[in-house]
C-alpha cells in the first residue's frame, strides 16, 4: 500500500479546487486556504447519452 | 543589457499588451522595450534592432515576445518582473474577480498547483468528476451521497492504485493540515490523527480532544460506507491508517466507525497493531473489549478523545472523565424531575447528527431502556413513523425522510423547531435530548431559534402544570465562528441543561429518565 | 447527508442571436484559447479563430453573437475547453448552439454603405484620425515626421519597396511584408492591410461601370493580383487573430465596426459626425481601429485623388 503521496500532501499547503456548493469555497477562504471555485453544471445538459459519449472520450 | 522573454501560446488583449509596453518604456534605465507576437516579421525586426537571441529565434506567431534593452542588469530584471506582473493579472482576460472555470481541465490551467478536489455536486455526477480528478493525480473528497456503491468501489480501487486519498462518498467532515473541510470545526493542531467513517462523530471526537487540551494532526474521513459495505472492504480506512502510521506528526491514531463486519475488524486491527503507535478504536454502540497490544477500545466518543489525549501526553488513561461530580449530578436530576407532572414519562431525543443519535441509543439500550428509533431499521426497534415519536424515542432528524426538499437540520433549525413543538404538545413527554453542532457548514446561530422554541415548549408544558426537562450538548470549539460561549448562554437562558459532550448529555438524560421511571415503581 | 442540501441548477439554453456567414461551413474540432469579459475565442483546427461575442457590434463573419453565454457569472468557458463544429451546430461540454434558422450576418460592404462617400470626406477622415488616432501602431505612417517606433520604420520600408517595384517583381517587397508586423495580438500590419482592402472594396462599390473601366486602365498604386497571392501565403506567418482577420478581408468581409465606420462617414453631413465615427473606431482594441483606418486612408488617398 503506497501512501507516499498522501504523506506528501500532509507536508504541503492545501490547494483546493471546489466543485459544487460555493459555501465550501467561501469557508476555505476564511481559513486562508487557496481555493478555486468551479462553475460546475451538469455536463451535456444532463443528457445521459451525451454523458456516456463524453465518458468514452475521457478514457 | 538585453533581456528577452517568450511566453508560448499566449492570448492577451491588445490593450494589455499596450499597457505593458508603455509601463516598460516609461521606466528609467530602459532604452527599448518591445512587446509583440512572435511573427516572422516581428522577429526579423527584433533581429535588425539587435534584440534577437537564443530562444526567441524559435518563437512562433502565437507566442508573446517581450524584448527589453536596459542600461543595467537590474533595470532589465526589474522590467521583466513588471511585465510578468501586468500580464499575469490579466491572464486570460476578463479582469473580473471570482472567475469560475467550468471544466476540471480549465481549472487546472488556472490553478496547476492544486492538490485536492472537493466535490459536492449531485451524486449521479460526483463519481465521474472524482474519476477525472484521480486521473489527474489529485486527492479527492466527495461530500455528495447517493453515489452508487459500484462507483465507490471502482473509485477506491483507483485511489489505492495511485496512492491518493479518496474521502467519501458521503464524507461530510475532514481536517487536513489543520484546515477544516466541508462540515468541520476549527480545532487545535497537534499529534492525534483520526480516520473516521462518520462525519458528526469525527466532529464530536475532535471537539472533545480540543476541549481536553489535545490537538489534531490529520482527520481523514472515509465516507459512511467504507467499513459497512462488504464490497468496499474498508479500503480507505486502511490507507488512512497507513498514512497516519507513516506521518511523523501523528503520535496517536484514533479510528471511529459503526461496527464493521468481523473480517474487516480483523484487517483494521492488524493494520493498527503494525502502526507502531498507540491506537484508540471506537466502534459505535459496541462496548470495549479489552486491549490488543497497543490498541485500546473506548466505550464512547468522549472516552475515545480522553484516551487519545492521555496517550499523546504519554500518560495512562484513567476512567471517569465526567465534568460533574456525582453529588452535583444528583442535585440537577432532582431539580429536573421534581416539577414534572405524573403523566410525563418518556424520553424524546431529537438529533441533527446521526452518529450522535446512535451513541445516545446505544447508551440507553446498554442500561436496559427500550428505545424506538430511525437509526436502525429492524422491526421492534424502528419507529413506525419517524415523524411521530412513540414511547422512548430517539430520532435522527438528518435522515433522508426529513431532508428531501428541506435543508439538513445542521444548516436550518426550523425542522427541529417544529418537532420540539410537537413533543411539547404530547403530555407524556418528560425529557428532550438535543445535539447542537457548530463549525463550518452549520447554521450561523443555531441556538438562537432553538433557544426560542425550547422556551416556548417549556412554557407550554408549565401551562399544563408540568415541567419539560431539556438537555443538550454543543459540538464545537471556542474557535468556531458561531461563538460557542454565546450559543451556550442562549440555551441556558431558555432553561436548557448544557453538557460538554454528547456522551455526558446522554448520560445525564439517562439519570433523569431512571429517576422518572423510578417514580412508577 | 448531502442530497437535500445540494444545489440543483437548471441549464440555460443558449440561443445565438446572430451567426457570422463563415461559421456554418465549419466542421471539426476546436479549443477555447482566450476569454474576455465580452468575448470568447475558440481556435478552429484550420487556425482560424471563431469568436462568441456578447455585443452584436463586435460581429465578424466568423463570430456568433450569444448574449446568454455572458449573462451568468458562472457560465464561463475557459481556455482548453473543447469545441465541436458541426456546420449548423456548435457544441461544448456544457452547451449546444443551434445555428439553423438563426439570422446570418454577412459582413460585406453594400452599395448603400458607401452612398455619399467622396474625396472630401477622405481628408476629413484623415484629419480626425491624425488627431484622435492611438499611437504605438501604424499611425506614424500618416505623418511625415520620423518616429521612434521601429514597427513604423519597417512598415515604411516595406511600402516604399512596394511602390517602387515593377509589377513583375511584386514578390519580395509586397504588402505581404506587413503581415505579422507590429504590436498587438492582432499585429498592426494585419489591421492595416484589412483597412487597405476595405478601401479597395469601397472604391469598387463607388465607381460606376464606365468609371471602373477607366480606373482599370490606370496603374494601381498597389498591384493587386500578385499581392493577393502573397498575402494568402503570408497569412500563415502571423498570429491566429491576424490570420482570422486577413482570411475574412481577402474575401471582402470586414468586422462590423469597420463597416459601421464606412457607413457613418458616408452618411455624415459634416466634420463633427466624421470625428465621432473616427473616435468610435479608434477605441477598438489598442491600435486596431487606428491601424485599420490608416490603411483605409492610405488606399483611398492613392486612388481617389488620382481620379
Coordinates of N, CA, C and O in Angstrom, one line a residue, chain B residues 349-475:
Chain B
X349 N -35.5 12.1 22.0 CA -34.2 12.6 21.6 C -34.4 13.1 20.1 O -34.9 12.3 19.3
X350 N -34.0 14.3 19.9 CA -34.1 14.9 18.5 C -32.7 15.3 18.1 O -32.2 16.3 18.6
X351 N -32.1 14.6 17.2 CA -30.7 14.8 16.8 C -30.5 15.3 15.4 O -31.2 14.9 14.5
X352 N -29.5 16.1 15.2 CA -29.1 16.6 13.9 C -28.0 15.7 13.4 O -27.9 15.4 12.2
X353 N -27.2 15.2 14.3 CA -26.1 14.3 13.9 C -26.4 12.8 14.0 O -26.7 12.4 15.2
X354 N -26.4 12.0 13.0 CA -26.8 10.6 13.0 C -26.0 9.8 14.0 O -26.5 9.0 14.8
X355 N -24.6 10.1 14.0 CA -23.8 9.3 14.9 C -24.0 9.7 16.4 O -23.9 8.8 17.3
X356 N -24.3 11.0 16.6 CA -24.6 11.4 18.0 C -25.9 10.7 18.5 O -26.0 10.3 19.6
X357 N -26.9 10.6 17.6 CA -28.1 9.9 17.9 C -27.8 8.4 18.3 O -28.3 7.8 19.3
X358 N -27.0 7.8 17.4 CA -26.6 6.4 17.6 C -25.9 6.2 19.0 O -26.2 5.2 19.7
X359 N -25.1 7.1 19.4 CA -24.4 7.0 20.7 C -25.4 7.0 21.8 O -25.3 6.2 22.8
X360 N -26.4 7.9 21.7 CA -27.4 8.0 22.7 C -28.2 6.8 22.8 O -28.5 6.2 23.9
X361 N -28.6 6.2 21.6 CA -29.4 5.0 21.6 C -28.6 3.9 22.3 O -29.2 3.1 23.1
X362 N -27.4 3.8 21.9 CA -26.5 2.7 22.5 C -26.5 2.8 24.0 O -26.6 1.7 24.7
X363 N -26.2 4.0 24.5 CA -26.1 4.1 26.0 C -27.4 3.7 26.7 O -27.4 2.9 27.6
X364 N -28.5 4.2 26.2 CA -29.8 3.8 26.8 C -30.1 2.3 26.7 O -30.6 1.7 27.7
X365 N -29.8 1.7 25.6 CA -30.1 0.3 25.5 C -29.2 -0.5 26.4 O -29.6 -1.5 27.0
X366 N -27.9 -0.1 26.5 CA -27.0 -0.8 27.4 C -27.5 -0.8 28.8 O -27.2 -1.7 29.6
X367 N -28.2 0.3 29.2 CA -28.7 0.4 30.5 C -30.1 -0.1 30.7 O -30.8 0.2 31.7
X368 N -30.6 -0.8 29.7 CA -31.9 -1.5 29.8 C -33.1 -0.8 29.4 O -34.2 -1.3 29.6
X369 N -32.9 0.3 28.7 CA -34.1 1.0 28.2 C -34.5 0.5 26.8 O -33.6 0.2 26.0
X370 N -35.7 0.4 26.5 CA -36.1 0.1 25.2 C -36.4 1.4 24.4 O -37.2 2.2 24.7
X371 N -35.6 1.5 23.4 CA -35.6 2.8 22.6 C -36.2 2.5 21.2 O -35.7 1.6 20.5
X372 N -37.1 3.3 20.7 CA -37.5 3.3 19.3 C -36.8 4.4 18.6 O -36.7 5.5 19.1
X373 N -36.3 4.0 17.4 CA -35.5 5.0 16.7 C -35.5 4.8 15.1 O -35.9 3.7 14.7
X374 N -35.1 5.7 14.4 CA -34.9 5.6 13.0 C -33.5 5.4 12.6 O -33.1 5.3 11.4
X375 N -32.6 5.2 13.6 CA -31.2 5.0 13.3 C -31.0 3.5 12.9 O -30.0 3.1 12.3
X376 N -31.9 2.7 13.3 CA -31.8 1.2 12.9 C -33.2 0.8 12.3 O -34.2 1.4 12.7
X377 N -33.1 -0.1 11.4 CA -34.3 -0.4 10.6 C -35.0 -1.7 11.1 O -36.0 -2.1 10.6
X378 N -34.4 -2.4 12.1 CA -35.0 -3.7 12.5 C -36.4 -3.5 13.1 O -36.6 -2.6 13.8
X379 N -37.3 -4.4 12.8 CA -38.7 -4.3 13.3 C -38.6 -4.4 14.9 O -37.8 -5.2 15.4
X380 N -39.5 -3.7 15.5 CA -39.4 -3.7 17.0 C -38.5 -2.7 17.6 O -38.7 -2.2 18.7
X381 N -37.6 -2.2 16.7 CA -36.7 -1.2 17.2 C -36.9 0.1 16.4 O -36.8 1.2 16.9
X382 N -37.3 -0.1 15.1 CA -37.5 1.1 14.3 C -38.9 1.7 14.7 O -39.8 1.1 15.0
X383 N -38.9 3.0 14.6 CA -40.1 3.8 14.8 C -41.1 3.5 13.7 O -40.7 3.4 12.5
X384 N -42.4 3.3 14.0 CA -43.3 3.1 12.9 C -43.3 4.2 11.9 O -43.2 3.9 10.7
X385 N -43.3 5.4 12.4 CA -43.1 6.5 11.5 C -42.2 7.5 12.2 O -42.4 7.9 13.3
X386 N -41.1 7.8 11.5 CA -40.1 8.7 12.1 C -40.7 10.1 12.4 O -40.2 10.9 13.2
X387 N -41.9 10.4 11.8 CA -42.5 11.7 12.0 C -43.2 11.8 13.3 O -43.7 12.8 13.8
X388 N -43.4 10.6 14.0 CA -44.2 10.6 15.2 C -43.5 9.8 16.2 O -43.3 8.6 16.1
X389 N -43.2 10.4 17.4 CA -42.5 9.7 18.4 C -43.5 8.9 19.2 O -44.6 9.3 19.5
X390 N -43.0 7.7 19.6 CA -43.7 6.8 20.4 C -42.9 6.4 21.5 O -41.7 6.0 21.3
X391 N -43.4 6.3 22.8 CA -42.7 5.8 23.9 C -41.3 6.5 24.0 O -41.2 7.7 23.7
X392 N -40.3 5.8 24.4 CA -38.9 6.4 24.4 C -38.4 6.4 23.0 O -38.2 5.3 22.4
X393 N -38.2 7.6 22.5 CA -37.8 7.6 21.0 C -36.6 8.5 20.9 O -36.5 9.6 21.5
X394 N -35.7 8.1 20.0 CA -34.5 8.9 19.6 C -34.5 9.0 18.1 O -34.4 8.0 17.4
X395 N -34.6 10.2 17.6 CA -34.8 10.4 16.2 C -33.6 11.1 15.6 O -33.2 12.2 16.1
X396 N -33.1 10.6 14.5 CA -32.1 11.2 13.7 C -32.8 12.1 12.7 O -33.4 11.6 11.7
X397 N -32.8 13.4 12.9 CA -33.6 14.3 12.0 C -32.8 14.7 10.8 O -33.3 15.5 10.0
X398 N -31.6 14.1 10.6 CA -30.9 14.3 9.4 C -31.2 13.2 8.4 O -30.6 13.2 7.3
X399 N -32.0 12.3 8.8 CA -32.4 11.2 7.9 C -33.0 11.7 6.6 O -33.7 12.7 6.6
X400 N -32.8 11.0 5.5 CA -33.3 11.3 4.2 C -34.8 11.7 4.2 O -35.3 12.6 3.6
X401 N -35.6 10.9 5.0 CA -37.0 11.1 5.0 C -37.4 12.5 5.4 O -38.4 13.1 5.1
X402 N -36.6 13.1 6.2 CA -36.8 14.5 6.7 C -36.3 15.5 5.7 O -36.8 16.6 5.6
X403 N -35.1 15.2 5.1 CA -34.4 16.2 4.4 C -34.7 16.3 2.9 O -34.1 17.1 2.2
X404 N -35.6 15.5 2.4 CA -36.0 15.6 1.0 C -36.7 16.9 0.7 O -37.7 17.2 1.3
X405 N -36.0 17.8 0.0 CA -36.6 19.1 -0.3 C -36.5 20.1 0.8 O -36.9 21.2 0.8
X406 N -35.8 19.7 1.9 CA -35.6 20.6 3.0 C -34.1 20.6 3.4 O -33.5 19.6 3.3
X407 N -33.6 21.7 3.9 CA -32.2 21.7 4.3 C -32.0 20.8 5.6 O -32.9 20.6 6.4
X408 N -30.8 20.3 5.7 CA -30.5 19.5 6.8 C -30.6 20.3 8.1 O -30.3 21.5 8.1
X409 N -31.0 19.6 9.2 CA -31.1 20.4 10.5 C -29.9 21.0 11.0 O -29.9 22.0 11.8
X410 N -28.7 20.6 10.5 CA -27.5 21.3 10.9 C -27.4 22.7 10.3 O -26.8 23.6 10.8
X411 N -28.0 22.8 9.2 CA -28.0 24.1 8.5 C -29.2 25.0 8.8 O -29.1 26.2 8.8
X412 N -30.3 24.3 9.0 CA -31.5 25.1 9.3 C -32.3 24.5 10.4 O -32.8 23.4 10.3
X413 N -32.4 25.2 11.6 CA -33.0 24.7 12.8 C -34.5 24.5 12.7 O -35.1 23.8 13.5
X414 N -35.2 25.0 11.7 CA -36.6 25.1 11.7 C -37.3 23.7 11.7 O -38.3 23.4 12.3
X415 N -36.6 22.7 11.1 CA -37.1 21.3 11.1 C -37.3 20.8 12.5 O -38.3 20.2 12.9
X416 N -36.2 21.1 13.3 CA -36.3 20.6 14.7 C -37.3 21.4 15.6 O -37.9 20.9 16.5
X417 N -37.4 22.7 15.2 CA -38.3 23.6 16.0 C -39.7 23.0 15.9 O -40.4 22.9 16.9
X418 N -40.1 22.6 14.7 CA -41.4 22.1 14.5 C -41.6 20.8 15.4 O -42.7 20.6 16.0
X419 N -40.6 20.0 15.4 CA -40.7 18.7 16.1 C -40.8 18.9 17.6 O -41.5 18.3 18.3
X420 N -40.0 19.9 18.1 CA -40.0 20.3 19.5 C -41.4 20.7 19.9 O -41.9 20.2 21.0
X421 N -42.0 21.5 19.1 CA -43.4 21.9 19.4 C -44.3 20.7 19.5 O -45.2 20.6 20.4
X422 N -44.1 19.8 18.6 CA -45.0 18.5 18.6 C -44.8 17.7 19.9 O -45.7 17.3 20.5
X423 N -43.5 17.6 20.3 CA -43.2 16.8 21.5 C -43.8 17.5 22.7 O -44.3 16.9 23.7
X424 N -43.7 18.8 22.7 CA -44.2 19.6 23.9 C -45.7 19.4 24.0 O -46.3 19.5 25.1
X425 N -46.4 19.2 22.9 CA -47.8 19.1 22.9 C -48.2 17.7 23.5 O -49.4 17.5 23.8
X426 N -47.3 16.8 23.5 CA -47.6 15.4 24.0 C -47.4 15.4 25.5 O -46.3 15.6 26.0
X427 N -48.5 15.2 26.3 CA -48.4 15.3 27.7 C -47.5 14.2 28.3 O -47.1 14.3 29.5
X428 N -47.1 13.2 27.5 CA -46.3 12.1 28.1 C -44.8 12.4 27.9 O -44.0 11.6 28.4
X429 N -44.5 13.5 27.2 CA -43.0 13.8 27.1 C -42.5 14.3 28.4 O -43.0 15.3 28.9
X430 N -41.4 13.7 28.8 CA -40.7 14.2 30.1 C -39.5 15.0 29.8 O -39.2 16.0 30.4
X431 N -38.7 14.4 28.8 CA -37.4 15.0 28.6 C -37.1 15.1 27.1 O -37.4 14.2 26.3
X432 N -36.5 16.2 26.7 CA -36.0 16.4 25.3 C -34.4 16.3 25.4 O -33.8 17.0 26.2
X433 N -33.9 15.5 24.5 CA -32.4 15.4 24.4 C -32.0 15.9 23.1 O -32.5 15.4 22.0
X434 N -31.1 16.9 23.0 CA -30.7 17.5 21.8 C -29.2 17.6 21.6 O -28.5 17.6 22.5
X435 N -28.8 17.7 20.3 CA -27.4 18.0 20.0 C -27.4 19.3 19.2 O -28.3 19.6 18.5
X436 N -26.3 20.0 19.3 CA -26.1 21.2 18.5 C -24.7 21.1 17.9 O -23.7 20.9 18.7
X437 N -24.6 21.3 16.6 CA -23.3 21.2 16.0 C -22.9 22.5 15.5 O -23.7 23.1 14.7
X438 N -21.7 23.0 15.8 CA -21.2 24.3 15.3 C -20.1 24.0 14.3 O -19.9 22.9 13.9
X439 N -19.5 25.1 13.9 CA -18.4 24.9 12.9 C -18.8 25.3 11.5 O -19.9 25.7 11.3
X440 N -17.9 25.2 10.6 CA -18.2 25.5 9.2 C -19.2 24.6 8.6 O -19.3 23.4 8.9
X441 N -20.1 25.1 7.8 CA -21.2 24.3 7.2 C -22.5 24.4 8.1 O -23.6 24.3 7.5
X442 N -22.3 24.6 9.4 CA -23.5 24.7 10.2 C -24.1 26.1 10.2 O -23.5 27.1 9.8
X443 N -25.3 26.2 10.7 CA -26.1 27.4 10.8 C -25.2 28.4 11.6 O -24.5 28.1 12.5
X444 N -25.4 29.7 11.3 CA -24.6 30.7 12.0 C -25.0 31.0 13.4 O -24.3 31.5 14.2
X445 N -26.2 30.6 13.8 CA -26.7 30.9 15.1 C -27.8 29.9 15.5 O -29.0 30.2 15.7
X446 N -27.4 28.6 15.6 CA -28.4 27.5 15.8 C -29.1 27.7 17.1 O -30.3 27.4 17.2
X447 N -28.5 28.2 18.2 CA -29.1 28.3 19.5 C -30.1 29.4 19.6 O -30.8 29.5 20.6
X448 N -30.0 30.3 18.7 CA -31.0 31.4 18.7 C -32.4 30.9 18.6 O -33.2 30.9 19.5
X449 N -32.7 30.4 17.4 CA -34.1 29.9 17.2 C -34.4 28.6 18.0 O -35.5 28.5 18.5
X450 N -33.3 27.8 18.3 CA -33.5 26.6 19.1 C -33.9 27.1 20.5 O -34.8 26.5 21.1
X451 N -33.2 28.0 21.1 CA -33.4 28.5 22.4 C -34.9 29.0 22.5 O -35.6 28.8 23.5
X452 N -35.3 29.7 21.5 CA -36.7 30.3 21.5 C -37.7 29.2 21.5 O -38.7 29.2 22.3
X453 N -37.5 28.1 20.7 CA -38.5 27.1 20.7 C -38.5 26.3 22.0 O -39.5 25.8 22.4
X454 N -37.3 26.1 22.6 CA -37.2 25.4 23.9 C -38.0 26.2 24.9 O -38.8 25.7 25.7
X455 N -37.8 27.6 24.9 CA -38.5 28.4 25.8 C -40.0 28.2 25.7 O -40.8 28.1 26.7
X456 N -40.5 28.3 24.4 CA -41.9 28.1 24.2 C -42.4 26.8 24.6 O -43.5 26.7 25.3
X457 N -41.7 25.7 24.3 CA -42.1 24.4 24.7 C -42.2 24.2 26.2 O -43.2 23.7 26.7
X458 N -41.2 24.8 26.9 CA -41.2 24.7 28.4 C -42.4 25.4 28.9 O -43.1 25.0 29.9
X459 N -42.7 26.6 28.4 CA -43.9 27.4 28.8 C -45.2 26.6 28.6 O -46.0 26.6 29.5
X460 N -45.2 26.0 27.5 CA -46.5 25.2 27.1 C -46.7 24.1 28.2 O -47.8 23.9 28.7
X461 N -45.6 23.4 28.5 CA -45.8 22.3 29.4 C -46.0 22.8 30.8 O -46.8 22.2 31.6
X462 N -45.4 23.9 31.2 CA -45.6 24.5 32.5 C -47.1 24.9 32.6 O -47.7 24.8 33.7
X463 N -47.6 25.4 31.5 CA -49.0 25.9 31.5 C -50.0 24.7 31.8 O -51.1 25.0 32.3
X464 N -49.5 23.5 31.6 CA -50.4 22.3 31.8 C -50.1 21.8 33.2 O -50.6 20.8 33.7
X465 N -49.2 22.5 34.0 CA -48.9 22.1 35.3 C -47.7 21.1 35.4 O -47.5 20.5 36.4
X466 N -47.0 21.0 34.3 CA -45.9 20.0 34.3 C -44.5 20.7 34.2 O -44.4 22.0 34.3
X467 N -43.5 20.0 33.8 CA -42.1 20.6 33.6 C -41.4 19.8 32.5 O -41.3 18.6 32.6
X468 N -41.0 20.5 31.5 CA -40.3 19.8 30.4 C -38.8 20.0 30.7 O -38.2 21.1 30.8
X469 N -38.1 18.8 30.8 CA -36.7 18.9 31.0 C -36.0 18.9 29.6 O -36.4 18.1 28.7
X470 N -35.0 19.8 29.4 CA -34.3 19.8 28.1 C -32.8 19.7 28.4 O -32.3 20.5 29.2
X471 N -32.2 18.7 27.8 CA -30.7 18.6 28.0 C -30.1 18.6 26.6 O -30.6 18.0 25.7
X472 N -29.0 19.3 26.5 CA -28.3 19.4 25.2 C -26.8 19.4 25.3 O -26.3 19.6 26.4
X473 N -26.2 19.1 24.2 CA -24.7 19.2 24.1 C -24.4 20.1 23.0 O -25.2 20.2 22.0
X474 N -23.3 20.7 23.0 CA -22.8 21.5 21.9 C -21.5 21.0 21.4 O -20.5 21.0 22.1
X475 N -21.5 20.5 20.1 CA -20.3 20.0 19.5 C -19.6 21.2 18.8 O -20.1 21.7 17.8

